[in-house]
Each structure stands twice: as structure tokens, then as C-alpha cells.
Coordinates of C-alpha atoms in Angstrom, one line a residue:
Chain A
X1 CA -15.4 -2.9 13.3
X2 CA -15.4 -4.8 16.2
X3 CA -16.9 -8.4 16.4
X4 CA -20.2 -7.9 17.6
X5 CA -21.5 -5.1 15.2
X6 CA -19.8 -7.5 12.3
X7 CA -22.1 -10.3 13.1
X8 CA -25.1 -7.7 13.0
X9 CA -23.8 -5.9 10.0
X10 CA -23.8 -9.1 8.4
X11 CA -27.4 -10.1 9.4
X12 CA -28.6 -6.6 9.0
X13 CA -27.7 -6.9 5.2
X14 CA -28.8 -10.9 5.1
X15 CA -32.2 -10.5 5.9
X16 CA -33.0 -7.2 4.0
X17 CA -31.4 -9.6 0.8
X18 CA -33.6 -12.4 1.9
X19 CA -36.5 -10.0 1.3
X20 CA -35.8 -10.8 -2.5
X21 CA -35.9 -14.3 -2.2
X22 CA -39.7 -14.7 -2.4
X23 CA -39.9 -12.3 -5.3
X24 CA -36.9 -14.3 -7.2
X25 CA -38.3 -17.4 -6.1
X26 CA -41.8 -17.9 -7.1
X27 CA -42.8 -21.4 -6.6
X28 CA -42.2 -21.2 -2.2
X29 CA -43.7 -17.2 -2.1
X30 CA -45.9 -18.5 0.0
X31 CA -44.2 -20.5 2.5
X32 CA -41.0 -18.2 3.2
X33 CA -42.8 -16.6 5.8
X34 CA -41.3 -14.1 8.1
X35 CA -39.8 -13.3 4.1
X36 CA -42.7 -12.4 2.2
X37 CA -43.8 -10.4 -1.0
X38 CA -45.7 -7.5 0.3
X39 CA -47.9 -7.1 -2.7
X40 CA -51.4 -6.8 -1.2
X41 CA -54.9 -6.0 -2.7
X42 CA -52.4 -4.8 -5.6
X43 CA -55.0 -5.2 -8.5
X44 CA -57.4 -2.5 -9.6
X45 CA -60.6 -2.4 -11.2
X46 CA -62.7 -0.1 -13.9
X47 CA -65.3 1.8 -13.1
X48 CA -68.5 0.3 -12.8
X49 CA -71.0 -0.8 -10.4
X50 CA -69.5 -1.6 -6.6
X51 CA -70.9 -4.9 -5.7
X52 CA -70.0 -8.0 -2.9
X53 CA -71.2 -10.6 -1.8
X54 CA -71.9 -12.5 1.5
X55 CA -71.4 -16.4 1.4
X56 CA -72.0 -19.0 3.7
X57 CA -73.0 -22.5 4.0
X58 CA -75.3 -24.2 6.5
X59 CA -75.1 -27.9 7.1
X60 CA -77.6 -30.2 7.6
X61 CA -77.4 -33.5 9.7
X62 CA -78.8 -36.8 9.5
X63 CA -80.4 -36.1 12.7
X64 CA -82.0 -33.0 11.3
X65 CA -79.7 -30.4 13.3
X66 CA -78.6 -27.3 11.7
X67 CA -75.4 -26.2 11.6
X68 CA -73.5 -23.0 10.2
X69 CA -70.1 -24.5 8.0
X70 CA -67.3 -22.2 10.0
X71 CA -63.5 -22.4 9.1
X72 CA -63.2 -23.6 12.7
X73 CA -65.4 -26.6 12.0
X74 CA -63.4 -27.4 8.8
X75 CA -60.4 -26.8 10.3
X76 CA -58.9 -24.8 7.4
X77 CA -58.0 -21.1 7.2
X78 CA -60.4 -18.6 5.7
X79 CA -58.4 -18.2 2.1
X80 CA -58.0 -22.2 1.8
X81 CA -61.6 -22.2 2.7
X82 CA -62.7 -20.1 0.4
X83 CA -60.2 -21.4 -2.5
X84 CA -61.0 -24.8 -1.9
X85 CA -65.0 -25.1 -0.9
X86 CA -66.8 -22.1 -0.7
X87 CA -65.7 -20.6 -4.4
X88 CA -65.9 -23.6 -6.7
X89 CA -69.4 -24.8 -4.8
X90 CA -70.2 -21.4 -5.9
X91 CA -69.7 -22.4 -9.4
X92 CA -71.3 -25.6 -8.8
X93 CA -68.7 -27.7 -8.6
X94 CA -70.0 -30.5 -6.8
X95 CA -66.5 -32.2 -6.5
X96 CA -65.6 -29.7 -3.9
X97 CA -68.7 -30.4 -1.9
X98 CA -67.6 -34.3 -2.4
X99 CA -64.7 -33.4 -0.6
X100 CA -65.9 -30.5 2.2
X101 CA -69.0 -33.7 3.2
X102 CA -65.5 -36.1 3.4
X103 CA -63.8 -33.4 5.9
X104 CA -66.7 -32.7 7.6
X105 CA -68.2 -36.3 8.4
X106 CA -64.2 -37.7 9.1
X107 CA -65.0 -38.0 12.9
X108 CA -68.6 -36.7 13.1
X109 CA -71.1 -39.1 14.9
X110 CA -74.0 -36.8 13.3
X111 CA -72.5 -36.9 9.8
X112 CA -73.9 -34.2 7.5
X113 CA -75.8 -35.3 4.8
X114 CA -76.5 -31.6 3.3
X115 CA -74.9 -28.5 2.5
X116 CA -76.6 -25.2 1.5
X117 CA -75.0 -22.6 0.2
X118 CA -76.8 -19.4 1.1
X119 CA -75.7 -15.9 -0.7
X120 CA -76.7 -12.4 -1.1
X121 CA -75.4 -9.9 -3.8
X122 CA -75.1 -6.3 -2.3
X123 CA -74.9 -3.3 -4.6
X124 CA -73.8 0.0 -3.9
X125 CA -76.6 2.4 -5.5
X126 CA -77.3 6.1 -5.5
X127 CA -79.5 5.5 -2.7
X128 CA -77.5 3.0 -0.6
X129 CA -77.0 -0.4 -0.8
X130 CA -79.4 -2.4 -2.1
X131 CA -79.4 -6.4 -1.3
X132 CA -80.5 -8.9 -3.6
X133 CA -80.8 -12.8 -2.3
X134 CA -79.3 -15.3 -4.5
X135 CA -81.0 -18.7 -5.3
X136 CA -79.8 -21.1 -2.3
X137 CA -77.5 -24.0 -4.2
X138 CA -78.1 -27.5 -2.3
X139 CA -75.6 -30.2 -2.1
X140 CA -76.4 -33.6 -1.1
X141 CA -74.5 -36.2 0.6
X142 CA -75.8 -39.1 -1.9
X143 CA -76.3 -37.0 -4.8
X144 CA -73.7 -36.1 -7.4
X145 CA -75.3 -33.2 -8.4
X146 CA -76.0 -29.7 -6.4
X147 CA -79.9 -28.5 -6.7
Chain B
X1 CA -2.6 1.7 -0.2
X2 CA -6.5 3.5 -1.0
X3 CA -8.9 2.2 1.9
X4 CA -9.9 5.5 2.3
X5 CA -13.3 4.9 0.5
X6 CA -13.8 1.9 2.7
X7 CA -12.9 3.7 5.6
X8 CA -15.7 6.0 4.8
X9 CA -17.8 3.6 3.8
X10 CA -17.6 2.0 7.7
X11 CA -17.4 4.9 9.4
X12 CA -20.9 6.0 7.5
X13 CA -22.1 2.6 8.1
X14 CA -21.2 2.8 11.5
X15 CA -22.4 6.2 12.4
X16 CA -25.8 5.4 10.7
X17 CA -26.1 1.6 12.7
X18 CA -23.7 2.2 15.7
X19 CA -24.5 5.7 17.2
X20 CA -24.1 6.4 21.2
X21 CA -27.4 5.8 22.4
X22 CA -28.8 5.6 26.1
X23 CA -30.1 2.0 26.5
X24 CA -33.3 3.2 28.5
X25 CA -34.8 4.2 24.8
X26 CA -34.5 0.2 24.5
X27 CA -35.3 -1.1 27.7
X28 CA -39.0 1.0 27.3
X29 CA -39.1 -0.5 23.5
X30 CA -38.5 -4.3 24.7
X31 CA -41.3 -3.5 27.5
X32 CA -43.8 -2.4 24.7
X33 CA -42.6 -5.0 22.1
X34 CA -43.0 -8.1 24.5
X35 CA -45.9 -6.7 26.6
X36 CA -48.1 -6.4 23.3
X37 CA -47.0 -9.7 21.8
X38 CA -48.0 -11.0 25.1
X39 CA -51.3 -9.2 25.9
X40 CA -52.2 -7.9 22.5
X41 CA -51.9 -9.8 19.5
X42 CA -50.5 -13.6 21.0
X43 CA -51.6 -16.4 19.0
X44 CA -54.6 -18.3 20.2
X45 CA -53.9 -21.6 21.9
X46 CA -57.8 -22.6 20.7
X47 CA -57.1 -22.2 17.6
X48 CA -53.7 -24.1 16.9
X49 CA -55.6 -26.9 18.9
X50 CA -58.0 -27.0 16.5
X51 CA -55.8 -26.8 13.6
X52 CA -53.8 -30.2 14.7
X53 CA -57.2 -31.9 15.5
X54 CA -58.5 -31.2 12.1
X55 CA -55.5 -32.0 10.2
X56 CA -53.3 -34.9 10.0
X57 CA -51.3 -33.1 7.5
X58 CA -50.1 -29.5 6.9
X59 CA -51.7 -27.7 3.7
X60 CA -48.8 -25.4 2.7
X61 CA -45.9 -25.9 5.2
X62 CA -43.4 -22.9 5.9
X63 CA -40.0 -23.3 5.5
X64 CA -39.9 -23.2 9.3
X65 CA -42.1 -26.1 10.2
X66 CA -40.4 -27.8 7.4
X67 CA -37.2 -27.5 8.9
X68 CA -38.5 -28.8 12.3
X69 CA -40.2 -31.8 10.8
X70 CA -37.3 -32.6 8.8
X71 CA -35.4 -32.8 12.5
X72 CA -38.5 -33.9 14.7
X73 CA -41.4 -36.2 13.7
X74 CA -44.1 -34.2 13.5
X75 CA -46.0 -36.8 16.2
X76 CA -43.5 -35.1 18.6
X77 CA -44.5 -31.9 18.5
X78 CA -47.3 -31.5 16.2
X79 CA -49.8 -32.9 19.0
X80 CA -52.4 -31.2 21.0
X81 CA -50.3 -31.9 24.2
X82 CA -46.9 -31.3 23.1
X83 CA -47.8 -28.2 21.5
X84 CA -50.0 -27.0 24.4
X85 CA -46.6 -27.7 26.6
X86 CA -44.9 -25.2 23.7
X87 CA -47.2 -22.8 23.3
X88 CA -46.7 -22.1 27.5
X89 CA -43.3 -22.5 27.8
X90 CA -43.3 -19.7 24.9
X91 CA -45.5 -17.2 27.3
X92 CA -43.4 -17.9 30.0
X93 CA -40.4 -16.9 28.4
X94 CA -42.2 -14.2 27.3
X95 CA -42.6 -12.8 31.0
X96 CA -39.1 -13.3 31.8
X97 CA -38.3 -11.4 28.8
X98 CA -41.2 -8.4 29.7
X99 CA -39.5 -8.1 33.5
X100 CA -35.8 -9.0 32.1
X101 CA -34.7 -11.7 34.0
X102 CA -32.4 -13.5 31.8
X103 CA -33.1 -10.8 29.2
X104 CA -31.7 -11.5 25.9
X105 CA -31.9 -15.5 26.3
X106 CA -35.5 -15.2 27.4
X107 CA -35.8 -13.0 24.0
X108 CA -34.6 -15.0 21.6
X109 CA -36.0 -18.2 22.9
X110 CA -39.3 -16.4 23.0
X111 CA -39.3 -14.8 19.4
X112 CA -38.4 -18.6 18.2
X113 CA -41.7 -19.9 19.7
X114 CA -43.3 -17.1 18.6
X115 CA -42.1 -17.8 14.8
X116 CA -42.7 -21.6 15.3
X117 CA -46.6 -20.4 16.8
X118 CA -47.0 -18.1 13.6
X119 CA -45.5 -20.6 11.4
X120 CA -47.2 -23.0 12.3
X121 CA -51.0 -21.3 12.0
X122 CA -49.7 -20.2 8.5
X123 CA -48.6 -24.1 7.3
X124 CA -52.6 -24.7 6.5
X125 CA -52.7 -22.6 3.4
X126 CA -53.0 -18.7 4.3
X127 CA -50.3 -16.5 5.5
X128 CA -50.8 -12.5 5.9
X129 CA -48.4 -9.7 6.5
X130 CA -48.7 -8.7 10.1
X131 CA -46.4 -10.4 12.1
X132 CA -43.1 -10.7 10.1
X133 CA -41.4 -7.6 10.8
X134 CA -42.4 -7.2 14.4
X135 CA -40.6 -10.7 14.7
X136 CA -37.4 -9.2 13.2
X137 CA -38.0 -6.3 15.5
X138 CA -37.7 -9.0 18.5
X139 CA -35.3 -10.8 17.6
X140 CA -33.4 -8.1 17.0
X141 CA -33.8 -6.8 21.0
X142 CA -32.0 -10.4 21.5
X143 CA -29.0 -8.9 19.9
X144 CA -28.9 -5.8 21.6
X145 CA -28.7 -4.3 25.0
X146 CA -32.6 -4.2 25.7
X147 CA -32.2 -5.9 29.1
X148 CA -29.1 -3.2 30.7
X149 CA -31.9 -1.3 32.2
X150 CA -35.7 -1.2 33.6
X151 CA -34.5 -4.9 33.8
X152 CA -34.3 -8.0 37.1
X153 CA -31.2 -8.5 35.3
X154 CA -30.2 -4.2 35.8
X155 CA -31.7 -4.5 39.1
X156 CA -29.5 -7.7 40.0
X157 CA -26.4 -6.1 38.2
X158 CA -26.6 -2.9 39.9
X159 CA -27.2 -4.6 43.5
X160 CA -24.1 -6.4 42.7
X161 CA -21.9 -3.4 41.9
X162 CA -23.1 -1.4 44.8
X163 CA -22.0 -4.3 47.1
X164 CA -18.7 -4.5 45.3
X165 CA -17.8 -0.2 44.9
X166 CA -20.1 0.4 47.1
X167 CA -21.2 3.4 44.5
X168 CA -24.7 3.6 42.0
X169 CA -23.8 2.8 38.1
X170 CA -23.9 5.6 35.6
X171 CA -26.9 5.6 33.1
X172 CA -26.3 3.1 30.2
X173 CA -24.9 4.4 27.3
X174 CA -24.4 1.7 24.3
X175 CA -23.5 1.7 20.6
X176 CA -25.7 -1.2 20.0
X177 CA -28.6 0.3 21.2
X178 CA -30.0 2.1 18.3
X179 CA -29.5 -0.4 15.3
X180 CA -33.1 -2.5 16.3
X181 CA -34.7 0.9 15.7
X182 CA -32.8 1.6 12.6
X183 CA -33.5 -2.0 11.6
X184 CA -37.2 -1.5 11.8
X185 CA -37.6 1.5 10.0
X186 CA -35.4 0.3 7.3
X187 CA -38.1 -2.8 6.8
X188 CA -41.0 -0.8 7.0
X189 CA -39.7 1.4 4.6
X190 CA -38.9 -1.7 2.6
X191 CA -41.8 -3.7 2.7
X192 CA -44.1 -0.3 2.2
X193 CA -42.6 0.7 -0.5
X194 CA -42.9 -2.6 -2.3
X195 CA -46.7 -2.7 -1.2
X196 CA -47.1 0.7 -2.9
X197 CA -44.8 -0.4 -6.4
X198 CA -47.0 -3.3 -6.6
X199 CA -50.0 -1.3 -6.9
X200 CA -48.4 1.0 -9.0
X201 CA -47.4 -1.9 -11.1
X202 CA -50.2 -4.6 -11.2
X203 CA -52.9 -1.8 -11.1
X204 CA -51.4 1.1 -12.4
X205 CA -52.6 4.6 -12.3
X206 CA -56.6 3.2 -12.4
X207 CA -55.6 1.7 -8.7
X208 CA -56.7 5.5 -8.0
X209 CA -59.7 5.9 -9.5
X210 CA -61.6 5.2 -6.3
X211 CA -63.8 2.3 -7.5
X212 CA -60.9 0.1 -6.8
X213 CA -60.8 1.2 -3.2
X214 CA -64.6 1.2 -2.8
X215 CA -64.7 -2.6 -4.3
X216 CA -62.0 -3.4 -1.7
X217 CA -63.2 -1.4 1.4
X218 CA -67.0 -2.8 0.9
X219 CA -66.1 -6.6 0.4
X220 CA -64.2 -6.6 3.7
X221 CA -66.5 -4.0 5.6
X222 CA -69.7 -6.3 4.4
X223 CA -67.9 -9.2 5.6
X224 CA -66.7 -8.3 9.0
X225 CA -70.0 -6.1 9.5
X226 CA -68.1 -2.3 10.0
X227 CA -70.0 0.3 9.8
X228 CA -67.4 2.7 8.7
X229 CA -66.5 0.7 6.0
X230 CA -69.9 0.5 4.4
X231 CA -69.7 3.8 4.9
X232 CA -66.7 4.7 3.0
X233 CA -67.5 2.4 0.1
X234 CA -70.4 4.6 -0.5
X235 CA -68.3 7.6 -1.3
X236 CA -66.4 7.9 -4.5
X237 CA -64.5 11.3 -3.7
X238 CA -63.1 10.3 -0.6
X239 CA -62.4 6.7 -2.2
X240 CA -60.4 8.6 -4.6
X241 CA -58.5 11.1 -2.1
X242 CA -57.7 7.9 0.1
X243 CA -56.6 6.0 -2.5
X244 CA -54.0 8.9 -3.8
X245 CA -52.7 9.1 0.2
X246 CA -52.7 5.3 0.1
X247 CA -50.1 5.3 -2.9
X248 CA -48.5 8.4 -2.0
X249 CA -47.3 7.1 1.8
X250 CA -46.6 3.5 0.8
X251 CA -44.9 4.7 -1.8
X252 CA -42.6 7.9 0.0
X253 CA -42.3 6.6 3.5
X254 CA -39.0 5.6 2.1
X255 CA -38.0 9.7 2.3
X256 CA -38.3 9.2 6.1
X257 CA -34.9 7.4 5.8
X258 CA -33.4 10.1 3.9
X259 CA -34.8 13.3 6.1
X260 CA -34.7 12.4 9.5
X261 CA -36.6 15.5 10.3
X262 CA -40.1 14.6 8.4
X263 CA -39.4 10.7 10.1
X264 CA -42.0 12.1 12.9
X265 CA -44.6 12.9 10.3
X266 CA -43.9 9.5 8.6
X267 CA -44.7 7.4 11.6
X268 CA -47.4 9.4 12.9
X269 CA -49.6 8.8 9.7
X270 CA -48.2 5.1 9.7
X271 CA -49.8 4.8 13.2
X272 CA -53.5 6.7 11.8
X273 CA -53.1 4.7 8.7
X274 CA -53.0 1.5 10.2
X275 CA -56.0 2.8 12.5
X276 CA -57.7 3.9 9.4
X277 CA -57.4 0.4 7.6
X278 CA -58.6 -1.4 11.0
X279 CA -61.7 1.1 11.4
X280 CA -62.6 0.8 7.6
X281 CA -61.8 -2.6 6.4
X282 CA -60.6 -4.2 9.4
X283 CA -57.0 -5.0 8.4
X284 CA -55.6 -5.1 12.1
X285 CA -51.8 -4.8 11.3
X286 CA -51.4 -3.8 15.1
X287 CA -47.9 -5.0 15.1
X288 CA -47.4 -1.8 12.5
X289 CA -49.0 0.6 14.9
X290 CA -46.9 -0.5 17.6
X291 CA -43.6 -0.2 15.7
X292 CA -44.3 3.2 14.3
X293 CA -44.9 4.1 17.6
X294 CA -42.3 3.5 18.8
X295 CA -40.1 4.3 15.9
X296 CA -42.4 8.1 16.6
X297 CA -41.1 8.2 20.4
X298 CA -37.6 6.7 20.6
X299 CA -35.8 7.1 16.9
X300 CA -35.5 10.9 16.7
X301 CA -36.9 11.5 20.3
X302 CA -35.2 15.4 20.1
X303 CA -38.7 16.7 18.2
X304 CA -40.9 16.0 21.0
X305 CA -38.2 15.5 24.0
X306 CA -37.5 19.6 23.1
X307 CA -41.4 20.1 23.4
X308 CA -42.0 18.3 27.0
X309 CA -38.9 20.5 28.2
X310 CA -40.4 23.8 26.6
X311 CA -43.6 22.8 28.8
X312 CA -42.4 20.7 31.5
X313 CA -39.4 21.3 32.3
X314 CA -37.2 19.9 35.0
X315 CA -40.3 17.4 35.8
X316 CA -38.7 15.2 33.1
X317 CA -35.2 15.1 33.8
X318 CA -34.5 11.7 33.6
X319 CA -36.1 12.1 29.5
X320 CA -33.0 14.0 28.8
X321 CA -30.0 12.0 27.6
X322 CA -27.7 10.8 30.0
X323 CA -24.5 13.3 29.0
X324 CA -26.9 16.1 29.4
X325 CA -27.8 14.8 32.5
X326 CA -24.4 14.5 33.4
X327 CA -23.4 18.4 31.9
X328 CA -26.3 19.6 34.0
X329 CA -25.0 17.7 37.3

């Protein structure tokens, strides 16, 4: 072979390899990227009913302004957002709130001083899809507790 | 002394990687590769901007931006102005790689801001599949003879050699002009049949039952608000039929490597696959569209370069390889 399709042979076969490391190498999966595992939505589930739900938080200022809780305005992605704020305040974990009113009010001038965390359960039914609205869970800035 | 088997071996390897090729087929694939990285799917200035003002720190670094920080200080180029400055010079290079001035240099510079852009959005704790392998396809065109023609640099060349011989060049013929192809397919085959396994695997055979695919399908339609989606969560039967293809083409598409004939079939459902997942769930792996395409038109272009000649004849000429060409003249 001549030199130039060596040195491609030779990458060719190096990066199809390096497709392995992520899989061998569990602990850095996530931060091989352009080598990742390609195992997505992989999990199933039994039969049952088909339900989701919509989540989203509004904020509220000291000022009184409104204020819908967007990954932009965090500054996070949507999965760390989710992982890190919007699941566990779910679950009423009010130490996540703690720390979304921390990122929030860093370099706010209007610093909020609420969160709510508005949901609805949809269900897929016989006769559609039937919504159900969940009981709003409020965070407060001074309170250690959600309401 | 028995090298025959190696002998083989390379001459395999080589007829598989290293075929005669006409270098338009590439020229036409770097134009469509860099023109929809560019106009398409390039990362958002906005929202690296507001990733840096947000953050003081990455959340999950990639390898990549750890390897830069470990040289540079992140101040140095982790800043709203120095990145802006980046994220430019990156669509600039980008250009010269669309029109072919400079050609390969232009590409490899540009898939390496590209990789830093993508990198870097991905170093804040989420990372998804879209990009990785239309990178490699990029970077690949670096190492190949993408820029011989439809090119400034062909152009430039060719104005050079008529000066000199005072005679046109001869259409392009290269061996290295087929392996990015080849290269692609071989990690879409890869990476699909690993997506497919792992179903197979962490689900099992209930991944097919349909309620998985409805559960899926109506979380992500209800959250992005598609119609279609909601739709298709609604039915069971055709949650259950998708769900079989789903497995069935993740799983196979590695056969399009081993029958070059069905290859056509392969990338054409890739492409309305990929539609199907954007208009149902909207999973916009446009990068996959665009490389089956053009896997569809210039890997085995004999399928459907036979059919335009059937209909069309002599109007496309300049379709037909270059030694036919010739054979003809």
C-alpha cells in the first residue's frame, strides 16, 4: 500500500475501535463524544395504561413579575435540567429548589422569591386523551419547605 | 515465504476502501455535507453565549474541551468574545470549504471548530447522537480528494494547466475518492446496529409490544406539541408494526454492507425513517438523513444512473463515469 491509504487504513480501523471505548469504559460514556454508546430509548415497558406528563415551573419575583423557568434562563441543558431541578422538586425535594433560587437569583436585580411547579398528567384512554391537573407544588425563597 | 493470505487480505482491503472512483461523486458530497452544516443544522451562536454567561464552570466536560483547557485557560477562550471570534472564523472556513478555495485545509480546520462548537454545548451535562458521525464524515472529505473538482481550487488548477499545455484536464479519477463513503456507511451500520442490540438487550422482545413505543412517542409528542405523534401514541397496532420495523432496520442495516444491491433500499428507508422519527416524536437526526442520502445517490450510483439513462438519455452525459465517457468519445 502506498503511504497515504496506510495512514487512512490506520485511522479507518482506529476510530471504528474507539467506538468500543465508551462501552469498555463506563465511568467517561458520557464525555467521549464524537465516540458514543448508541443505546437510545433502549428500555421497554409492560402493558398498561400510556400516560405523560407536562412540567414546568413559573417563577415569581420580589417585584411581583411572572416568569416561566426555561433552560435558557438557567443556563443548563434540558436533561441536566430535568435531573437536577425539575425531577427531584417533583418529589419535593426542596434542596433542589435551594439550589435552582441560588442559580437563578446569582446576578438577578429582581431576584425570585418563588417557584411553582405546575403539572398535568395526560392519559391515553379509549376515547382519547384525557388530562388531569396536578396539585401546583410551591417553593419559597425563605421557606425550607415546598407547599 | 506464505504472504499470500496477506496479499489477499490487502488486495480485498484495498478493492473494498481504494476503488477507481470519479472525484465529482465527492466534490457534490462535500457541497451537500458543508452546505447543510452551514445552513441547516450549525450550532447556535445564542445559545453558546448563553451557556458561558450562565456558567463559570462546565457541568460534564468532553474529552475535547478537556484537552483544550488543559493547553489553554479556559478565560482564553471560554469567553463570550473569544468564542464569538471562534464560532466566525469556524463559518468562514466553512465557506471556503463550500466554494473550495483552499479545500481540504479549509475542511479540516472547519470540522475542528465544528467539534470544539459541539463539544463544547455538550460539556454542560447532555450530549445526543446526531452530530458524531456526520463529523467523521467531514473530516473524512479532509483526507480525500473532495476539492479536485466543482472547486476555486479545480477552477484555479485547471486555469493553470491550460496556460501551461495549453489543453483542458481529463475528468478526475481517484482511488481515494470512495473510502469517505465507505467510511460512513460502515458507521451507520455500526452505530445502528448497536442502537437496535441495545434494545434487543435492555428491553428484550417486550420492546415490541407497542406500549413501549406508545409511552415513548407520546412523552416527546406531548412535550414538543406534534400532532402526529399524539396521534400515533393513540394506536396500539401501528405502535406494534413500527416497533417490529424499528428493530428489524436498526438491527439488519448491517446486510446493506454485505449485498451491495439492497444498499439502495437500506438508505432510502434510513432517510423516511429519520423523517418518520422527526414527524412523530421530533428526534431531528438531520445529519442521518443527509448521509443516507447521499450514501442513496453516490455509493452505488449504477441503480438509478441506469434509470435516468433509460429515460433521459444523452441529457445526462456528464452523470456517466468518466471512462464511459471517454469509450463513448
Amino acid at each position: 500500500m502506498r503511504e497515504p491509504k496506510t495512514i487512512i487504513s490506520i485511522a479507518i480501523i482506529l476510530v471504528i475501535l474507539l467506538h468500543a471505548a465508551p462501552l469498555l469504559y463506563r465511568a467517561e460514556r458520557k464525555t467521549m463524544w464524537p465516540f458514543l454508546d448508541w443505546a437510545m430509548y433502549k428500555d421497554s415497558r409492560p402493558a398498561g395504561p400510556i400516560r405523560a406528563y407536562k412540567k414546568h415551573i413559573t417563577g415569581i419575583t420580589a417585584r411581583g413579575q411572572r416568569e416561566s423557568v426555561t433552560t435558557d434562563l438557567t443556563g443548563v441543558s434540558i436533561t441536566s435540567f430535568n435531573m437536577l431541578y425539575l425531577q427531584p422538586m417533583w418529589t419535593r425535594d426542596s434542596s433542589a429548589a435551594r439550589q435552582l433560587f441560588d442559580r437563578l437569583n446569582r446576578v438577578r436585580e429582581d431576584p425570585f422569591v418563588e417557584l411553582r411547579l405546575e403539572s398535568e398528567t395526560y392519559t391515553v384512554t379509549d376515547s382519547g386523551v384525557v388530562r388531569e391537573d396536578n396539585p401546583v407544588i410551591t417553593y419559597r425563597a425563605d421557606a425550607a419547605a415546598p407547599q | 515465504m506464505s504472504t499470500g493470505w496477506w496479499d489477499r487480505l490487502l488486495a480485498r482491503w484495498n478493492a473494498y476502501w481504494f476503488p477507481q472512483t470519479t472525484t465529482k461523486h465527492l466534490a457534490i458530497c462535500r457541497i451537500i455535507a458543508v452546505g447543510a452544516q452551514l445552513f441547516w443544522f450549525f450550532p447556535r451562536l445564542d445559545e453558546h453565549l448563553n451557556l458561558l454567561a450562565k456558567n463559570s464552570t462546565f457541568i460534564q466536560p468532553q474529552l475535547l474541551i478537556r484537552a483544550i483547557t488543559a493547553i489553554l485557560p479556559r478565560e482564553l477562550l471560554f469567553t463570550p468574545s473569544a468564542f464569538s471570534i471562534f464560532y466566525w472564523l469556524t463559518v468562514v472556513l466553512g465557506i471556503a470549504a463550500l466554494v473550495g478555495l483552499f479545500t481540504r485545509t479549509a475542511l479540516f480546520l472547519f470540522t475542528v471548530g465544528i467539534s470544539v462548537l459541539i463539544a463544547h454545548q455538550y460539556s454542560y451535562g447532555d450530549r445526543h447522537h446526531n452530530e458524531a458521525l456526520f463529523v467523521f464524515f467531514l473530516l473524512s472529505l479532509a483526507f480525500a480528494p473532495s476539492g479536485d473538482e466543482l472547486s476555486v481550487d479545480a477552477l484555479l488548477r485547471r486555469r493553470k494547466v491550460a496556460r501551461t499545455k495549453d489543453r483542458a484536464e481529463s475528468p478526475g479519477m481517484s482511488d481515494l475518492a470512495m473510502w469517505p463513503l465507505r467510511f460512513a456507511h460502515v458507521l451507520l451500520a455500526m452505530t445502528y446496529f448497536s442502537t437496535g442490540v441495545s434494545k434487543l438487550i435492555a428491553g428484550g422482545p417486550r420492546w415490541m409490544n407497542g406500549y413501549t413505543l406508545q409511552g415513548y412517542t407520546f412523552a416527546d409528542a406531548l412535550n414538543r406539541d406534534i400532532p402526529l405523534g399524539m396521534w400515533l401514541a393513540q394506536h396500539h397496532t401501528a405502535a406494534i408494526l413500527l416497533s417490529v420495523f424499528t428493530i428489524l432496520f436498526e438491527t439488519f442495516f448491517f446486510l446493506s454492507l454485505l449485498v451491495p444491491w439492497a444498499a439502495p433500499l437500506f438508505f432510502l428507508t434510513g432517510i423516511f425513517f429519520h423523517i418518520g422519527l422527526y414527524v412523530t416524536a421530533g428526534h431531528d437526526f438531520y445529519q442521518h438523513m443527509v448521509l443516507n442520502f447521499m450514501l442513496l445517490l453516490f455509493l452505488t450510483p449504477e441503480w438509478w444512473r441506469a434509470w435516468l439513462n433509460r429515460h433521459f438519455g444523452g441529457y445526462l452525459s456528464w452523470w456517466r463515469r468518466p471512462a464511459e465517457v471517454a469509450q463513448a468519445a
